[in-house]
Amino acid sequence: MARSDETQKVWKEAFSSQDDDSDGLISVGKLETLLKSIGCNPSEEDVQKVISKSNKTVDDKIDFDEFALMMDTYEQIQVEEMMLQTFRVVDQDGDGFISAQELQSAMSDMGENVTEEEVKTMIESADLDLDGQINFKVSNMKGRIFLASKRNFETVTRLE
């Protein structure tokens, strides 16, 4: 995930503020305090997910590069959870797929009047396994995010 210079600077300053002995390392125990200092409010489960995906060492310390990787992972987890919540809203029957009818209904609920042809185009752009429906796991595993609007619908590649 691409991060801005400003974000990098904020993360570096926050990391340094928790590096008490200036050795370039902080204890994993200080991670929650560090995350809160930069505006994150992760659950304990989120912290553990991020640590397990990012910590390259087995000790109780992380360096800035590991922290930056953790933040990228945390942000990716947040985006994926938001996508899943949105998917579940549109997946009205809860079967794990979004049909053309469900998509058209959701678009209508959002005040977007789309034609069957527009819905077909949206489905086709996000239907990676070619079954005529949108499957969150398949779409997500391929690193694609489906965004739909009558005025602006497209498949967007996730930035990593």
mmCIF file of C-alpha atoms in Angstrom:
data_model
loop_
_atom_site.group_PDB
_atom_site.id
_atom_site.type_symbol
_atom_site.label_atom_id
_atom_site.label_comp_id
_atom_site.label_asym_id
_atom_site.label_seq_id
_atom_site.Cartn_x
_atom_site.Cartn_y
_atom_site.Cartn_z
ATOM 1 C CA MET A 1 0.000 0.000 0.000
ATOM 2 C CA ALA A 2 1.471 3.329 -0.975
ATOM 3 C CA ARG A 3 1.845 5.776 1.867
ATOM 4 C CA SER A 4 2.478 9.488 1.725
ATOM 5 C CA ASP A 5 5.607 11.190 3.017
ATOM 6 C CA GLU A 6 3.441 12.950 5.622
ATOM 7 C CA THR A 7 2.056 9.634 6.855
ATOM 8 C CA GLN A 8 5.557 8.187 7.007
ATOM 9 C CA LYS A 9 6.703 11.219 9.027
ATOM 10 C CA VAL A 10 3.800 10.928 11.505
ATOM 11 C CA TRP A 11 4.430 7.216 11.952
ATOM 12 C CA LYS A 12 8.171 7.784 12.459
ATOM 13 C CA GLU A 13 7.581 10.501 15.081
ATOM 14 C CA ALA A 14 5.043 8.360 16.927
ATOM 15 C CA PHE A 15 7.373 5.360 16.821
ATOM 16 C CA SER A 16 10.295 7.416 18.123
ATOM 17 C CA SER A 17 8.158 8.721 20.996
ATOM 18 C CA GLN A 18 7.763 5.128 22.246
ATOM 19 C CA ASP A 19 11.430 4.203 21.698
ATOM 20 C CA ASP A 20 12.580 5.031 25.239
ATOM 21 C CA ASP A 21 16.216 3.978 24.833
ATOM 22 C CA SER A 22 16.601 5.200 21.211
ATOM 23 C CA ASP A 23 17.734 1.783 19.997
ATOM 24 C CA GLY A 24 15.296 1.818 17.075
ATOM 25 C CA LEU A 25 13.089 -0.798 18.730
ATOM 26 C CA ILE A 26 9.908 -0.732 20.784
ATOM 27 C CA SER A 27 8.292 -3.503 22.752
ATOM 28 C CA VAL A 28 5.167 -5.091 21.322
ATOM 29 C CA GLY A 29 3.536 -4.096 24.618
ATOM 30 C CA LYS A 30 3.841 -0.427 23.622
ATOM 31 C CA LEU A 31 2.167 -1.039 20.273
ATOM 32 C CA GLU A 32 -1.353 -0.298 21.488
ATOM 33 C CA THR A 33 -0.233 3.051 22.973
ATOM 34 C CA LEU A 34 1.583 3.849 19.758
ATOM 35 C CA LEU A 35 -1.439 3.020 17.605
ATOM 36 C CA LYS A 36 -3.719 5.163 19.740
ATOM 37 C CA SER A 37 -1.262 8.076 19.500
ATOM 38 C CA ILE A 38 -1.741 8.150 15.727
ATOM 39 C CA GLY A 39 -5.523 7.924 15.865
ATOM 40 C CA CYS A 40 -6.057 4.182 15.547
ATOM 41 C CA ASN A 41 -8.293 2.344 17.954
ATOM 42 C CA PRO A 42 -7.668 -1.301 17.176
ATOM 43 C CA SER A 43 -9.223 -4.155 19.083
ATOM 44 C CA GLU A 44 -6.900 -6.595 20.819
ATOM 45 C CA GLU A 45 -7.797 -9.062 18.057
ATOM 46 C CA ASP A 46 -6.737 -6.529 15.386
ATOM 47 C CA VAL A 47 -3.430 -5.923 17.182
ATOM 48 C CA GLN A 48 -2.745 -9.673 17.323
ATOM 49 C CA LYS A 49 -3.667 -10.126 13.612
ATOM 50 C CA VAL A 50 -1.326 -7.316 12.629
ATOM 51 C CA ILE A 51 1.518 -8.610 14.797
ATOM 52 C CA SER A 52 1.187 -12.150 13.467
ATOM 53 C CA LYS A 53 1.172 -10.967 9.841
ATOM 54 C CA SER A 54 3.989 -8.462 10.216
ATOM 55 C CA ASN A 55 6.454 -9.335 12.971
ATOM 56 C CA LYS A 56 9.472 -10.955 11.354
ATOM 57 C CA THR A 57 11.179 -11.697 14.656
ATOM 58 C CA VAL A 58 10.231 -13.894 17.565
ATOM 59 C CA ASP A 59 11.328 -11.435 20.232
ATOM 60 C CA ASP A 60 9.071 -8.949 21.965
ATOM 61 C CA LYS A 61 10.423 -5.971 20.004
ATOM 62 C CA ILE A 62 9.722 -4.434 16.635
ATOM 63 C CA ASP A 63 11.652 -1.951 14.549
ATOM 64 C CA PHE A 64 10.193 0.875 12.482
ATOM 65 C CA ASP A 65 10.059 -1.172 9.277
ATOM 66 C CA GLU A 66 8.028 -3.854 11.069
ATOM 67 C CA PHE A 67 5.787 -1.146 12.517
ATOM 68 C CA ALA A 68 5.239 0.400 9.063
ATOM 69 C CA LEU A 69 4.403 -3.056 7.692
ATOM 70 C CA MET A 70 1.996 -3.525 10.604
ATOM 71 C CA MET A 71 0.310 -0.226 9.817
ATOM 72 C CA ASP A 72 -0.037 -1.154 6.159
ATOM 73 C CA THR A 73 -1.494 -4.513 7.232
ATOM 74 C CA TYR A 74 -3.816 -2.835 9.744
ATOM 75 C CA GLU A 75 -5.092 -0.436 7.088
ATOM 76 C CA GLN A 76 -5.611 -3.325 4.662
ATOM 77 C CA ILE A 77 -7.547 -5.284 7.308
ATOM 78 C CA GLN A 78 -9.730 -2.221 7.975
ATOM 79 C CA VAL A 79 -10.475 -1.806 4.249
ATOM 80 C CA GLU A 80 -11.254 -5.510 3.851
ATOM 81 C CA GLU A 81 -13.592 -5.471 6.860
ATOM 82 C CA MET A 82 -15.389 -2.407 5.480
ATOM 83 C CA MET A 83 -15.693 -4.128 2.088
ATOM 84 C CA LEU A 84 -17.098 -7.271 3.710
ATOM 85 C CA GLN A 85 -19.661 -5.264 5.696
ATOM 86 C CA THR A 86 -20.747 -3.482 2.514
ATOM 87 C CA PHE A 87 -20.885 -6.774 0.630
ATOM 88 C CA ARG A 88 -23.120 -8.262 3.326
ATOM 89 C CA VAL A 89 -25.549 -5.335 3.045
ATOM 90 C CA VAL A 90 -25.912 -5.858 -0.696
ATOM 91 C CA ASP A 91 -26.030 -9.676 -0.352
ATOM 92 C CA GLN A 92 -29.629 -9.544 0.817
ATOM 93 C CA ASP A 93 -30.212 -13.302 1.084
ATOM 94 C CA GLY A 94 -26.863 -13.920 2.795
ATOM 95 C CA ASP A 95 -25.760 -16.657 0.396
ATOM 96 C CA GLY A 96 -22.291 -15.169 -0.159
ATOM 97 C CA PHE A 97 -23.060 -13.922 -3.667
ATOM 98 C CA ILE A 98 -24.478 -10.709 -5.103
ATOM 99 C CA SER A 99 -26.918 -11.382 -7.906
ATOM 100 C CA ALA A 100 -27.979 -8.850 -10.514
ATOM 101 C CA GLN A 101 -31.322 -8.510 -8.722
ATOM 102 C CA GLU A 102 -29.634 -7.830 -5.364
ATOM 103 C CA LEU A 103 -27.294 -5.292 -6.938
ATOM 104 C CA GLN A 104 -30.137 -3.513 -8.709
ATOM 105 C CA SER A 105 -32.159 -3.458 -5.466
ATOM 106 C CA ALA A 106 -29.218 -2.060 -3.476
ATOM 107 C CA MET A 107 -28.550 0.586 -6.098
ATOM 108 C CA SER A 108 -32.221 1.565 -6.037
ATOM 109 C CA ASP A 109 -32.110 1.766 -2.222
ATOM 110 C CA MET A 110 -29.208 4.227 -2.604
ATOM 111 C CA GLY A 111 -31.280 6.349 -4.951
ATOM 112 C CA GLU A 112 -29.484 5.166 -8.074
ATOM 113 C CA ASN A 113 -31.797 4.108 -10.890
ATOM 114 C CA VAL A 114 -29.727 1.786 -13.026
ATOM 115 C CA THR A 115 -30.768 -0.117 -16.098
ATOM 116 C CA GLU A 116 -30.470 -3.886 -16.427
ATOM 117 C CA GLU A 117 -27.666 -3.305 -18.921
ATOM 118 C CA GLU A 118 -25.755 -1.134 -16.403
ATOM 119 C CA VAL A 119 -26.223 -3.798 -13.704
ATOM 120 C CA LYS A 120 -25.033 -6.472 -16.146
ATOM 121 C CA THR A 121 -21.915 -4.384 -16.881
ATOM 122 C CA MET A 122 -21.227 -3.920 -13.163
ATOM 123 C CA ILE A 123 -21.618 -7.641 -12.476
ATOM 124 C CA GLU A 124 -19.367 -8.547 -15.414
ATOM 125 C CA SER A 125 -16.645 -6.161 -14.231
ATOM 126 C CA ALA A 126 -16.483 -7.806 -10.786
ATOM 127 C CA ASP A 127 -17.382 -11.408 -11.685
ATOM 128 C CA LEU A 128 -13.957 -13.008 -11.595
ATOM 129 C CA ASP A 129 -15.114 -16.618 -11.669
ATOM 130 C CA LEU A 130 -17.635 -15.965 -14.469
ATOM 131 C CA ASP A 131 -20.658 -17.391 -12.654
ATOM 132 C CA GLY A 132 -22.852 -14.330 -13.242
ATOM 133 C CA GLN A 133 -22.621 -13.177 -9.627
ATOM 134 C CA ILE A 134 -20.184 -11.268 -7.449
ATOM 135 C CA ASN A 135 -18.418 -13.460 -4.901
ATOM 136 C CA PHE A 136 -16.647 -11.492 -2.149
ATOM 137 C CA LYS A 137 -13.936 -14.070 -1.546
ATOM 138 C CA VAL A 138 -13.023 -14.459 -5.199
ATOM 139 C CA SER A 139 -13.173 -10.721 -5.872
ATOM 140 C CA ASN A 140 -11.201 -9.921 -2.728
ATOM 141 C CA MET A 141 -8.617 -12.665 -3.233
ATOM 142 C CA LYS A 142 -7.805 -11.261 -6.639
ATOM 143 C CA GLY A 143 -7.108 -7.869 -5.029
ATOM 144 C CA ARG A 144 -10.049 -6.125 -6.642
ATOM 145 C CA ILE A 145 -12.591 -3.830 -5.060
ATOM 146 C CA PHE A 146 -15.958 -3.394 -6.698
ATOM 147 C CA LEU A 147 -17.377 0.115 -6.582
ATOM 148 C CA ALA A 148 -20.719 0.876 -8.156
ATOM 149 C CA SER A 149 -22.667 4.015 -8.890
ATOM 150 C CA LYS A 150 -24.843 4.985 -11.814
ATOM 151 C CA ARG A 151 -22.531 7.869 -12.559
ATOM 152 C CA ASN A 152 -19.271 6.084 -11.795
ATOM 153 C CA PHE A 153 -18.924 2.334 -11.759
ATOM 154 C CA GLU A 154 -15.686 0.511 -12.204
ATOM 155 C CA THR A 155 -13.478 -2.189 -10.815
ATOM 156 C CA VAL A 156 -10.504 -0.720 -9.007
ATOM 157 C CA THR A 157 -7.270 -2.539 -8.314
ATOM 158 C CA ARG A 158 -6.278 -2.311 -4.649
ATOM 159 C CA LEU A 159 -3.088 -0.340 -4.101
ATOM 160 C CA GLU A 160 -0.487 -2.357 -2.270
#
